[in-house]
Amino acid sequence: METTLRGVGVSHGVAIGQVRHMGTAVLEPPAKQIPAEEAEREQGRARQAVEAVAADLIARGNLAGGEAQAVLEAQALMAQDPELIADVERRIAVGSTAERAVYDAFAAYRALLANAGEYLAGRVADLDDVRNRIVARLLGVPMPGVPDSDEPYVLIARDLAPADTALLDPALVLGFVTEEGGPTSHSAILARALGVPAVVALPGAGELAEGTVIAVDGSTGDIFVEPGDERRAQLERAAAERKAALSAATGPGATSDGHQVPLLANVGGPADVPAAVEAGAEGVGLFRTEFLFLDDSREAPAEEKQVEAYRKVLEAFPEGRVVVRVLDAGADKPLDFLTPADEPNPALGVRGLRTLLDHPEVLRTQLTALSKAAEGLPVHLEVMAPMVADRADAKAFADACREAGLSAKFGAMVEIPSAALRARSILREVEFLSLGTNDLAQYTFAADRQVGAVSRLQDPWQPALLDLVALAAEAAGAEGKSCGVCGEAASDPLLACVLTGLGVTSLSMGAASIPYVRATLAKYTLAQCRRAAAAARATDSADEARLAAQEVLSGE
Ligand code: PEP
Ligand code: MG
């Protein structure tokens, strides 16, 4: 029998497929004694599990290629370490189960590594992952991390961190459903980047049985468990209608009366470029460079490697505008070698520009790499800093850009309410603003963007957030400078019209959202967008604001 669940739809489209769960951490196996006659069989089980896990890691490495392959192959070697295997067998011989013996042998090895200098200590997480895989295999529970499947599936997870998703095969993931996360969480951002439907903040998602067929409507947030034929047909029809409406609008972003609002793409690296070009992005409004830094937990990528990645993105938009954000590490994107480990409140700690000002060499290398990457290209390079709090921050960033000899426009992201409130003073130091509405909402409402329970407050339709957007856009307008939006707010077609009405000068989003935003913007005049914005700001809640804008735009 079909049942319906409701979460928050964050990435358009419909996906129908079997549920596969993201494996969670492996629990400690109970320390029970086995009779001596079972030891040999248990030792065989342990050896088999080790071999299977090593073979799987190698196969995944072959699939991933590059640096991921080297990491996975090193993990396969760890799994097959003869001393470790001998220790596991010794423990089984004196009465341990295979899973407990693996668990304890790895714990002993782990302690050795953890005390053996910085480099080896950095491998502890890899060792834990190998142990979890072998123990999961012995216990017959899902592997931690991305599911092993040859068939396409709908991925269910508590939440997805950027590092979790490095090995996701986009050809296999039909859609995402997460228990946690709001519209601005990384699960949502990643789903939009992959162009797959997604629903977040669905309590109980973890209880959907492995293999159950579900239909995910990423536009409405509805999940239909075991959908009937009629439901499937209805969902597929609605998705096809939406798609047809989209192909009607083409060209640069503009209102129906020709007010230009460039539609730009958010990218995490060269891999996202083809989708952006295909969606007709007029450039890049947010290049999240931190994805280049996630491969290695010990150091920043070398200058040449950065130059190569930046150049690939810059070359894709020959005459276009490419806004590169310098490294935004910390909080939900920690980097071992930069982020303090003991912050009581990482979102309020040393993150974004603060991290870079503490590590000027990392910023310098990045700016130099950008300068080299742009050499000889006709692209309009713009560089911006995340988490700018005040004029001093903006000045420190602009000084660093000048010192690096960078020929580009320097800008500041508006992600902290103080930056919106004092946008005028920040604009004394930089040439443009870009509103990061995801963090701006988080800090305005004191609502962690990773916590599903507070997703109501992460809703970018909140009138208080619209007020801050208006303040920043008005300040930029008065200075004759630009003020774009690159947070997820820009990807909501109706809200994109409201943002335009508030004075925002460009909209940047995951490539998959561009056609939706282009089509909606093309339906209304700038005056209608302004009226919708004023109506939304005159309300007291996100729901009322959405409704008020809808009423204005539909002429009710
Ligand atoms: C934002 O905060 O809105 C933003 C664009 O940055 P990120 O989502 O990468 O933190
Ligand atoms: Mg941000």
Coordinates of C-alpha atoms and ligand atoms in Angstrom, one line a residue:
M1 CA 0.0 0.0 0.0
E2 CA 1.3 3.4 -0.9
T3 CA 2.1 5.8 1.9
T4 CA 3.2 9.4 1.7
L5 CA 5.9 11.2 3.7
R6 CA 6.7 14.9 3.5
G7 CA 10.2 16.6 3.8
V8 CA 11.6 19.7 2.2
G9 CA 12.1 19.6 -1.5
V10 CA 15.4 21.1 -2.4
S11 CA 16.2 19.9 -6.0
H12 CA 13.6 19.7 -8.7
G13 CA 12.5 16.6 -10.6
V14 CA 11.2 13.1 -9.9
A15 CA 13.2 10.0 -9.0
I16 CA 11.7 6.5 -8.7
G17 CA 13.9 3.7 -7.5
Q18 CA 15.1 1.4 -4.7
V19 CA 16.3 2.7 -1.4
R20 CA 20.0 2.3 -0.5
H21 CA 21.3 3.6 2.8
M22 CA 24.6 5.4 3.3
G23 CA 26.3 3.0 5.7
T24 CA 26.9 4.5 9.2
A25 CA 29.7 3.9 11.7
V26 CA 30.2 0.4 12.7
L27 CA 29.4 -0.5 16.3
E28 CA 31.8 -2.3 18.6
P29 CA 31.2 -6.1 18.3
P30 CA 30.4 -7.8 21.6
A31 CA 33.4 -9.5 23.3
K32 CA 32.0 -13.1 23.4
Q33 CA 34.1 -16.3 23.7
I34 CA 34.0 -19.0 21.0
P35 CA 34.7 -22.7 21.5
A36 CA 38.2 -23.8 20.4
E37 CA 36.8 -26.0 17.6
E38 CA 35.3 -22.9 15.9
A39 CA 38.6 -21.0 15.7
E40 CA 39.7 -22.3 12.4
R41 CA 36.4 -21.5 10.7
E42 CA 36.5 -18.0 12.2
Q43 CA 40.1 -17.4 11.0
G44 CA 38.9 -18.4 7.5
R45 CA 36.0 -15.9 7.7
A46 CA 38.4 -13.2 8.8
R47 CA 40.8 -13.9 6.0
Q48 CA 38.0 -13.9 3.4
A49 CA 36.6 -10.6 4.7
V50 CA 40.0 -9.0 4.5
E51 CA 40.6 -10.2 0.9
A52 CA 37.1 -9.1 -0.2
V53 CA 37.5 -5.6 1.4
A54 CA 41.0 -5.2 -0.2
A55 CA 39.7 -6.2 -3.6
D56 CA 36.7 -3.9 -3.2
L57 CA 39.0 -0.9 -2.3
I58 CA 41.2 -1.6 -5.3
A59 CA 38.2 -1.8 -7.6
R60 CA 36.9 1.5 -6.3
G61 CA 40.3 3.0 -6.8
N62 CA 40.3 2.0 -10.4
L63 CA 36.9 3.6 -10.8
A64 CA 37.9 6.8 -9.1
G65 CA 41.4 7.3 -10.6
G66 CA 43.7 10.1 -9.7
E67 CA 44.6 10.8 -6.1
A68 CA 41.6 8.9 -4.7
Q69 CA 43.0 5.8 -6.3
A70 CA 46.3 6.2 -4.5
V71 CA 44.5 6.6 -1.2
L72 CA 42.3 3.5 -1.8
E73 CA 45.2 1.4 -2.8
A74 CA 47.1 2.3 0.3
Q75 CA 44.0 1.3 2.3
A76 CA 43.9 -2.0 0.5
L77 CA 47.5 -2.6 1.6
M78 CA 46.6 -1.7 5.2
A79 CA 43.8 -4.4 5.1
Q80 CA 46.3 -7.0 3.9
D81 CA 49.1 -6.1 6.3
P82 CA 50.6 -9.6 7.3
E83 CA 51.3 -8.5 10.9
L84 CA 47.7 -7.3 11.4
I85 CA 46.3 -10.5 9.9
A86 CA 48.6 -12.6 12.2
D87 CA 47.4 -10.6 15.2
V88 CA 43.8 -11.2 14.2
E89 CA 44.4 -15.0 13.9
R90 CA 46.2 -15.0 17.3
R91 CA 43.2 -13.3 18.9
I92 CA 40.8 -15.8 17.4
A93 CA 42.9 -18.7 18.5
V94 CA 42.4 -17.6 22.1
G95 CA 38.6 -17.3 21.8
S96 CA 37.7 -14.1 20.0
T97 CA 35.1 -14.0 17.2
A98 CA 36.4 -12.9 13.9
E99 CA 34.7 -9.5 14.1
R100 CA 35.9 -8.8 17.6
A101 CA 39.5 -9.9 16.8
V102 CA 39.6 -7.6 13.8
Y103 CA 38.2 -4.8 15.9
D104 CA 40.8 -5.3 18.7
A105 CA 43.8 -5.9 16.4
F106 CA 43.1 -2.7 14.5
A107 CA 42.7 -0.8 17.8
A108 CA 46.2 -1.9 18.9
Y109 CA 47.6 -0.9 15.5
R110 CA 45.7 2.4 15.6
A111 CA 47.3 3.2 19.0
L112 CA 50.8 2.6 17.5
L113 CA 50.0 4.9 14.5
A114 CA 48.5 7.6 16.5
N115 CA 51.7 8.0 18.5
A116 CA 54.1 7.6 15.6
G117 CA 54.4 11.2 14.3
E118 CA 52.2 13.6 12.5
Y119 CA 52.2 11.8 9.1
L120 CA 51.2 8.4 10.4
A121 CA 48.7 9.9 12.8
G122 CA 47.0 11.4 9.8
R123 CA 46.4 7.9 8.4
V124 CA 44.4 6.8 11.5
A125 CA 41.1 7.8 9.8
D126 CA 42.0 5.6 6.8
L127 CA 42.8 2.7 9.1
D128 CA 39.5 3.2 10.9
D129 CA 37.6 3.1 7.6
V130 CA 39.4 -0.2 6.6
R131 CA 38.5 -1.7 10.0
N132 CA 34.9 -0.6 9.7
R133 CA 34.6 -2.2 6.3
I134 CA 36.0 -5.5 7.4
V135 CA 33.8 -5.6 10.5
A136 CA 30.7 -4.6 8.5
R137 CA 31.4 -7.4 6.1
L138 CA 31.8 -9.9 8.9
L139 CA 28.6 -8.7 10.6
G140 CA 26.6 -8.6 7.3
V141 CA 25.6 -5.0 7.7
P142 CA 25.8 -2.2 5.1
M143 CA 29.3 -1.0 4.4
P144 CA 30.1 2.4 5.9
G145 CA 30.0 5.2 3.3
V146 CA 28.5 5.2 -0.2
P147 CA 26.5 2.0 -1.0
D148 CA 28.0 -0.7 -3.2
S149 CA 25.5 -1.2 -6.0
D150 CA 25.6 -1.8 -9.7
E151 CA 21.9 -0.7 -10.1
P152 CA 20.7 2.9 -9.9
Y153 CA 19.3 3.8 -6.5
V154 CA 17.8 6.5 -4.3
L155 CA 20.4 7.4 -1.7
I156 CA 19.2 7.7 1.9
A157 CA 21.5 9.3 4.5
R158 CA 21.4 11.1 7.7
D159 CA 23.2 14.0 6.0
L160 CA 26.0 14.1 3.4
A161 CA 29.3 15.9 4.0
P162 CA 31.3 16.9 0.9
A163 CA 34.0 14.3 1.8
D164 CA 31.3 11.5 1.8
T165 CA 30.4 12.3 -1.7
A166 CA 33.7 12.3 -3.4
L167 CA 33.2 8.7 -4.7
L168 CA 29.5 9.0 -5.6
D169 CA 28.8 7.8 -9.1
P170 CA 26.3 10.3 -10.6
A171 CA 25.2 7.6 -13.0
L172 CA 23.9 5.5 -10.2
V173 CA 22.4 8.0 -7.9
L174 CA 18.8 8.7 -9.0
G175 CA 18.1 11.1 -6.1
F176 CA 18.8 11.9 -2.4
V177 CA 16.7 11.8 0.7
T178 CA 18.2 12.9 4.0
E179 CA 16.9 13.0 7.6
E180 CA 18.9 16.1 8.5
G181 CA 19.9 19.1 6.5
G182 CA 18.0 22.1 5.4
P183 CA 17.6 23.7 1.9
T184 CA 21.2 25.1 2.2
S185 CA 22.9 21.9 3.5
H186 CA 25.6 20.3 1.4
S187 CA 23.3 17.4 0.5
A188 CA 21.0 19.9 -1.1
I189 CA 23.8 21.8 -2.9
L190 CA 25.3 18.5 -4.1
A191 CA 22.0 17.2 -5.4
R192 CA 21.5 20.4 -7.4
A193 CA 25.1 20.2 -8.7
L194 CA 24.4 16.6 -9.9
G195 CA 21.0 17.6 -11.2
V196 CA 19.2 14.9 -9.2
P197 CA 15.9 15.4 -7.3
A198 CA 16.4 15.6 -3.5
V199 CA 14.3 15.9 -0.4
V200 CA 15.9 16.9 3.0
A201 CA 14.8 17.1 6.6
L202 CA 12.6 14.0 6.4
P203 CA 12.4 12.5 9.9
G204 CA 12.3 8.7 9.8
A205 CA 14.1 8.5 6.4
G206 CA 16.6 6.1 8.1
E207 CA 13.8 3.6 8.8
L208 CA 12.9 3.1 5.1
A209 CA 13.9 -0.6 4.5
E210 CA 16.8 -1.2 2.2
G211 CA 15.4 -2.1 -1.3
T212 CA 12.0 -0.4 -0.8
V213 CA 10.8 1.4 -3.9
I214 CA 10.1 5.1 -3.4
A215 CA 9.2 8.0 -5.6
V216 CA 10.9 11.3 -4.6
D217 CA 9.3 14.6 -5.8
G218 CA 12.1 17.1 -5.3
S219 CA 9.8 20.0 -6.2
T220 CA 7.1 19.4 -3.5
G221 CA 9.1 17.4 -0.9
D222 CA 6.8 14.4 -1.1
I223 CA 8.0 10.9 -0.8
F224 CA 5.7 8.1 -2.0
V225 CA 6.6 4.8 -0.5
E226 CA 5.7 1.8 -2.8
P227 CA 4.0 4.1 -5.3
G228 CA 1.2 2.6 -7.4
D229 CA 1.1 2.7 -11.2
E230 CA -1.3 5.6 -11.2
R231 CA 1.0 7.6 -9.0
R232 CA 4.1 6.8 -11.1
A233 CA 2.3 7.9 -14.2
Q234 CA 1.1 11.1 -12.6
L235 CA 4.6 12.0 -11.3
E236 CA 6.2 11.3 -14.7
R237 CA 3.6 13.4 -16.5
A238 CA 4.1 16.4 -14.2
A239 CA 7.9 16.1 -14.6
A240 CA 7.6 16.0 -18.4
E241 CA 5.3 19.1 -18.4
R242 CA 7.8 21.0 -16.2
K243 CA 10.6 20.1 -18.6
A244 CA 8.7 21.2 -21.7
A245 CA 7.9 24.6 -20.1
L246 CA 11.6 25.0 -19.5
S247 CA 12.8 24.5 -23.0
A248 CA 10.6 27.4 -24.2
A249 CA 12.9 30.0 -22.5
T250 CA 16.5 30.5 -23.8
G251 CA 19.3 33.1 -23.8
P252 CA 20.6 35.4 -21.2
G253 CA 18.7 36.0 -18.0
A254 CA 16.2 38.9 -18.2
T255 CA 12.8 40.0 -17.1
S256 CA 10.1 40.2 -19.7
D257 CA 10.8 43.9 -20.2
G258 CA 14.5 43.3 -20.8
H259 CA 16.1 44.1 -17.5
Q260 CA 19.2 41.9 -17.6
V261 CA 20.0 39.6 -14.7
P262 CA 23.0 37.4 -15.6
L263 CA 22.4 33.8 -14.7
L264 CA 25.6 32.3 -13.5
A265 CA 26.6 28.8 -12.3
N266 CA 27.9 27.6 -8.9
V267 CA 30.7 25.1 -9.5
G268 CA 33.0 23.1 -7.3
G269 CA 35.7 22.5 -10.0
P270 CA 36.2 21.7 -13.6
A271 CA 33.9 18.6 -13.4
D272 CA 30.9 20.9 -13.0
V273 CA 31.7 23.0 -16.0
P274 CA 30.1 21.0 -18.8
A275 CA 26.7 21.1 -17.1
A276 CA 27.0 24.8 -16.5
V277 CA 27.8 25.4 -20.2
E278 CA 25.0 23.2 -21.3
A279 CA 22.5 25.0 -19.0
G280 CA 23.5 28.3 -20.8
A281 CA 25.3 29.8 -17.7
E282 CA 26.6 33.2 -18.6
G283 CA 29.6 32.6 -16.4
V284 CA 30.4 31.4 -12.9
G285 CA 29.1 33.3 -9.9
L286 CA 30.7 31.0 -7.3
F287 CA 33.6 28.7 -7.8
R288 CA 33.8 26.9 -4.4
T289 CA 37.6 26.2 -4.5
E290 CA 37.6 24.3 -1.2
F291 CA 36.7 21.1 -3.1
L292 CA 40.2 21.1 -4.5
F293 CA 41.5 21.1 -0.9
L294 CA 39.5 18.1 0.4
D295 CA 41.7 15.5 -1.3
D296 CA 44.5 15.8 1.2
S297 CA 44.0 16.4 4.9
R298 CA 47.7 17.4 5.4
E299 CA 48.4 20.3 3.1
A300 CA 47.1 22.7 0.5
P301 CA 47.3 21.5 -3.2
A302 CA 50.5 22.7 -4.9
E303 CA 50.4 25.9 -6.9
E304 CA 50.7 24.1 -10.2
K305 CA 47.8 21.8 -9.4
Q306 CA 45.7 24.8 -8.5
V307 CA 46.6 26.7 -11.7
E308 CA 45.5 23.7 -13.7
A309 CA 42.1 23.4 -12.1
Y310 CA 41.4 27.2 -12.2
R311 CA 42.5 27.4 -15.8
K312 CA 40.1 24.7 -16.9
V313 CA 37.2 26.7 -15.4
L314 CA 38.4 30.0 -16.7
E315 CA 38.8 28.7 -20.2
A316 CA 35.2 27.4 -20.3
F317 CA 33.8 31.0 -20.3
P318 CA 36.1 32.9 -22.7
E319 CA 34.4 36.3 -22.6
G320 CA 32.3 35.6 -19.5
R321 CA 32.6 36.5 -15.9
V322 CA 34.1 34.0 -13.4
V323 CA 33.9 34.7 -9.7
V324 CA 36.3 32.6 -7.7
R325 CA 35.9 32.3 -4.0
V326 CA 39.1 31.8 -2.1
L327 CA 39.2 28.8 0.2
D328 CA 36.3 28.6 2.6
A329 CA 37.6 26.1 5.2
G330 CA 36.2 25.5 8.7
A331 CA 32.8 24.9 10.3
D332 CA 31.0 22.3 8.1
K333 CA 34.1 22.1 5.8
P334 CA 37.0 21.5 8.2
L335 CA 40.5 20.9 6.9
D336 CA 42.8 19.1 9.4
F337 CA 45.8 21.3 8.6
L338 CA 44.0 24.6 9.0
T339 CA 41.0 24.3 11.2
P340 CA 41.5 24.3 14.9
A341 CA 40.4 21.0 16.3
D342 CA 39.0 22.1 19.6
E343 CA 36.6 24.9 18.8
P344 CA 33.5 24.7 21.0
N345 CA 31.4 26.3 18.2
P346 CA 33.1 25.8 14.8
A347 CA 30.5 27.8 12.9
L348 CA 31.3 30.8 15.0
G349 CA 35.0 30.1 15.1
V350 CA 37.9 30.5 12.7
R351 CA 36.5 29.8 9.3
G352 CA 36.5 31.3 5.8
L353 CA 38.6 34.5 5.5
R354 CA 39.5 34.2 9.2
T355 CA 41.4 31.0 8.5
L356 CA 43.2 32.5 5.5
L357 CA 44.3 35.6 7.5
D358 CA 45.8 33.2 10.0
H359 CA 47.5 31.3 7.2
P360 CA 48.5 34.0 4.8
E361 CA 50.8 31.6 2.8
V362 CA 47.7 29.5 1.8
L363 CA 45.9 32.7 0.6
R364 CA 49.1 33.9 -1.2
T365 CA 49.5 30.6 -3.1
Q366 CA 45.9 30.6 -4.1
L367 CA 45.9 34.2 -5.4
T368 CA 49.2 33.6 -7.3
A369 CA 47.8 30.4 -8.8
L370 CA 44.7 32.4 -9.9
S371 CA 46.8 35.1 -11.4
K372 CA 48.8 32.6 -13.4
A373 CA 45.7 30.7 -14.5
A374 CA 44.1 33.8 -15.9
E375 CA 47.2 34.9 -17.8
G376 CA 46.4 35.6 -21.5
L377 CA 42.7 34.7 -21.2
P378 CA 40.0 37.2 -22.1
V379 CA 37.9 36.1 -19.1
H380 CA 36.6 38.6 -16.6
L381 CA 38.1 37.2 -13.4
E382 CA 36.6 38.3 -10.1
V383 CA 37.9 37.0 -6.7
M384 CA 36.0 37.1 -3.5
A385 CA 36.5 36.3 0.2
P386 CA 34.0 34.2 2.2
M387 CA 32.8 35.3 5.7
V388 CA 33.8 39.0 5.6
A389 CA 32.6 40.6 8.8
D390 CA 33.6 44.2 8.5
R391 CA 35.7 46.8 6.6
A392 CA 38.9 45.6 8.2
D393 CA 38.3 42.1 6.8
A394 CA 37.5 43.5 3.4
K395 CA 40.7 45.6 3.4
A396 CA 42.9 42.7 4.5
F397 CA 41.6 40.7 1.6
A398 CA 41.9 43.4 -0.9
D399 CA 45.5 44.1 0.3
A400 CA 46.4 40.5 -0.1
C401 CA 45.0 40.5 -3.7
R402 CA 47.0 43.6 -4.6
E403 CA 50.2 42.2 -3.0
A404 CA 49.8 39.1 -5.1
G405 CA 49.6 41.3 -8.2
L406 CA 46.2 39.9 -9.1
S407 CA 44.6 41.6 -12.1
A408 CA 40.9 41.0 -11.1
K409 CA 38.0 42.6 -9.4
F410 CA 38.1 42.0 -5.6
G411 CA 34.8 41.4 -3.8
A412 CA 33.3 40.4 -0.5
M413 CA 30.7 37.8 0.3
V414 CA 27.9 39.0 2.5
E415 CA 27.3 36.0 4.8
I416 CA 27.3 37.7 8.2
P417 CA 24.6 40.1 9.2
S418 CA 27.2 42.7 10.1
A419 CA 28.4 42.8 6.5
A420 CA 24.9 43.5 5.2
L421 CA 24.2 46.1 7.8
R422 CA 27.4 47.9 7.0
A423 CA 27.7 47.1 3.3
R424 CA 28.5 50.7 2.5
S425 CA 31.7 50.6 4.5
I426 CA 32.7 47.2 3.1
L427 CA 32.2 48.7 -0.4
R428 CA 34.9 51.3 0.4
E429 CA 37.4 48.4 0.1
V430 CA 36.0 46.1 -2.6
E431 CA 34.4 46.4 -6.0
F432 CA 31.5 44.0 -5.6
L433 CA 29.3 42.1 -3.1
S434 CA 28.0 38.6 -3.4
L435 CA 25.3 37.4 -1.0
G436 CA 25.9 34.0 0.5
T437 CA 22.3 33.6 1.7
N438 CA 22.9 30.1 3.1
D439 CA 25.3 31.3 5.8
L440 CA 23.5 34.7 6.0
A441 CA 20.3 32.8 7.0
Q442 CA 22.3 30.6 9.4
Y443 CA 23.8 33.6 11.2
T444 CA 20.7 35.8 11.1
F445 CA 18.5 33.2 12.7
A446 CA 21.1 31.4 14.8
A447 CA 20.0 28.2 13.1
D448 CA 22.7 25.7 12.1
R449 CA 22.3 24.9 8.4
Q450 CA 23.1 21.3 9.1
V451 CA 20.3 20.7 11.6
G452 CA 17.0 19.6 10.0
A453 CA 15.0 20.5 13.1
V454 CA 15.7 24.2 12.5
S455 CA 15.2 24.2 8.7
R456 CA 12.1 26.5 9.1
L457 CA 14.5 29.2 10.0
Q458 CA 16.8 28.4 7.2
D459 CA 14.1 29.2 4.7
P460 CA 15.4 32.1 2.5
W461 CA 12.0 33.6 2.2
Q462 CA 12.2 34.8 5.8
P463 CA 11.4 38.5 5.6
A464 CA 14.4 39.4 7.9
L465 CA 16.7 37.8 5.4
L466 CA 15.0 39.7 2.5
D467 CA 15.6 42.9 4.5
L468 CA 19.3 42.2 4.8
V469 CA 19.5 41.4 1.0
A470 CA 17.8 44.7 0.3
L471 CA 20.2 46.6 2.5
A472 CA 23.2 45.1 0.7
A473 CA 21.7 45.6 -2.8
E474 CA 20.7 49.2 -2.1
A475 CA 24.2 50.0 -0.8
A476 CA 25.8 48.5 -3.9
G477 CA 23.3 50.3 -6.1
A478 CA 24.2 53.6 -4.4
E479 CA 27.9 53.0 -5.1
G480 CA 27.3 51.9 -8.7
K481 CA 28.7 48.5 -7.8
S482 CA 27.3 45.0 -8.3
C483 CA 25.6 42.8 -5.8
G484 CA 24.8 39.2 -6.8
V485 CA 23.3 36.3 -4.9
C486 CA 25.2 33.0 -4.9
G487 CA 23.5 31.3 -2.1
E488 CA 20.8 28.7 -2.7
A489 CA 18.1 31.4 -2.5
A490 CA 19.0 32.2 -6.2
S491 CA 17.9 28.7 -7.3
D492 CA 14.2 29.2 -6.3
P493 CA 12.6 30.6 -9.4
L494 CA 10.0 32.7 -7.6
L495 CA 12.5 34.0 -5.0
A496 CA 14.8 34.8 -7.9
C497 CA 12.2 37.3 -9.1
V498 CA 11.9 38.7 -5.6
L499 CA 15.7 39.1 -5.3
T500 CA 15.7 40.9 -8.7
G501 CA 13.0 43.2 -7.3
L502 CA 15.2 43.9 -4.3
G503 CA 18.0 45.2 -6.6
V504 CA 20.2 42.1 -6.9
T505 CA 22.3 42.3 -10.1
S506 CA 23.1 38.7 -10.9
L507 CA 22.0 35.2 -9.7
S508 CA 24.3 32.2 -9.3
M509 CA 23.1 28.7 -8.7
G510 CA 23.6 25.0 -9.4
A511 CA 23.5 24.5 -13.2
A512 CA 20.4 22.4 -13.0
S513 CA 18.3 25.3 -11.6
I514 CA 19.3 27.8 -14.3
P515 CA 16.6 26.8 -16.9
Y516 CA 13.9 27.0 -14.2
V517 CA 15.0 30.5 -13.0
R518 CA 15.4 31.7 -16.6
A519 CA 11.9 30.6 -17.5
T520 CA 10.3 32.2 -14.5
L521 CA 12.1 35.5 -14.7
A522 CA 11.2 35.9 -18.3
K523 CA 7.5 35.9 -17.4
Y524 CA 7.5 39.1 -15.3
T525 CA 8.5 42.7 -15.7
L526 CA 11.0 44.4 -13.3
A527 CA 8.1 46.5 -11.9
Q528 CA 6.3 43.3 -11.0
C529 CA 9.4 41.8 -9.4
R530 CA 9.7 45.0 -7.3
R531 CA 6.1 44.8 -6.2
A532 CA 6.5 41.2 -5.3
A533 CA 9.6 42.0 -3.3
A534 CA 7.8 44.8 -1.4
A535 CA 4.8 42.5 -0.7
A536 CA 7.1 39.7 0.6
R537 CA 9.0 42.1 2.9
A538 CA 5.7 43.4 4.3
T539 CA 4.9 40.0 5.8
D540 CA 6.0 38.4 9.0
S541 CA 6.9 34.9 8.0
A542 CA 8.5 32.9 5.2
D543 CA 5.2 31.2 4.2
E544 CA 3.4 34.5 4.1
A545 CA 6.2 36.1 2.1
R546 CA 6.1 33.3 -0.5
L547 CA 2.3 33.6 -0.8
A548 CA 2.4 37.4 -1.0
A549 CA 4.9 37.3 -3.9
Q550 CA 2.9 34.6 -5.6
E551 CA -0.2 36.7 -5.4
V552 CA 1.5 39.7 -6.9
L553 CA 3.1 37.8 -9.7
S554 CA 0.1 35.8 -10.6
G555 CA -2.0 39.0 -10.7
E556 CA -4.5 37.9 -8.0
Ligands
PEP1 C1 26.5 30.7 1.3 O1 26.8 30.6 2.4 O2 25.4 31.1 0.8 C2 27.4 30.3 0.2 C3 27.2 30.5 -1.1 O3 28.5 29.6 0.6 P1 28.5 28.0 1.1 O4 27.2 27.5 0.8 O5 29.6 27.4 0.3 O6 28.9 28.2 2.5
MG2 MG 28.9 30.3 2.9

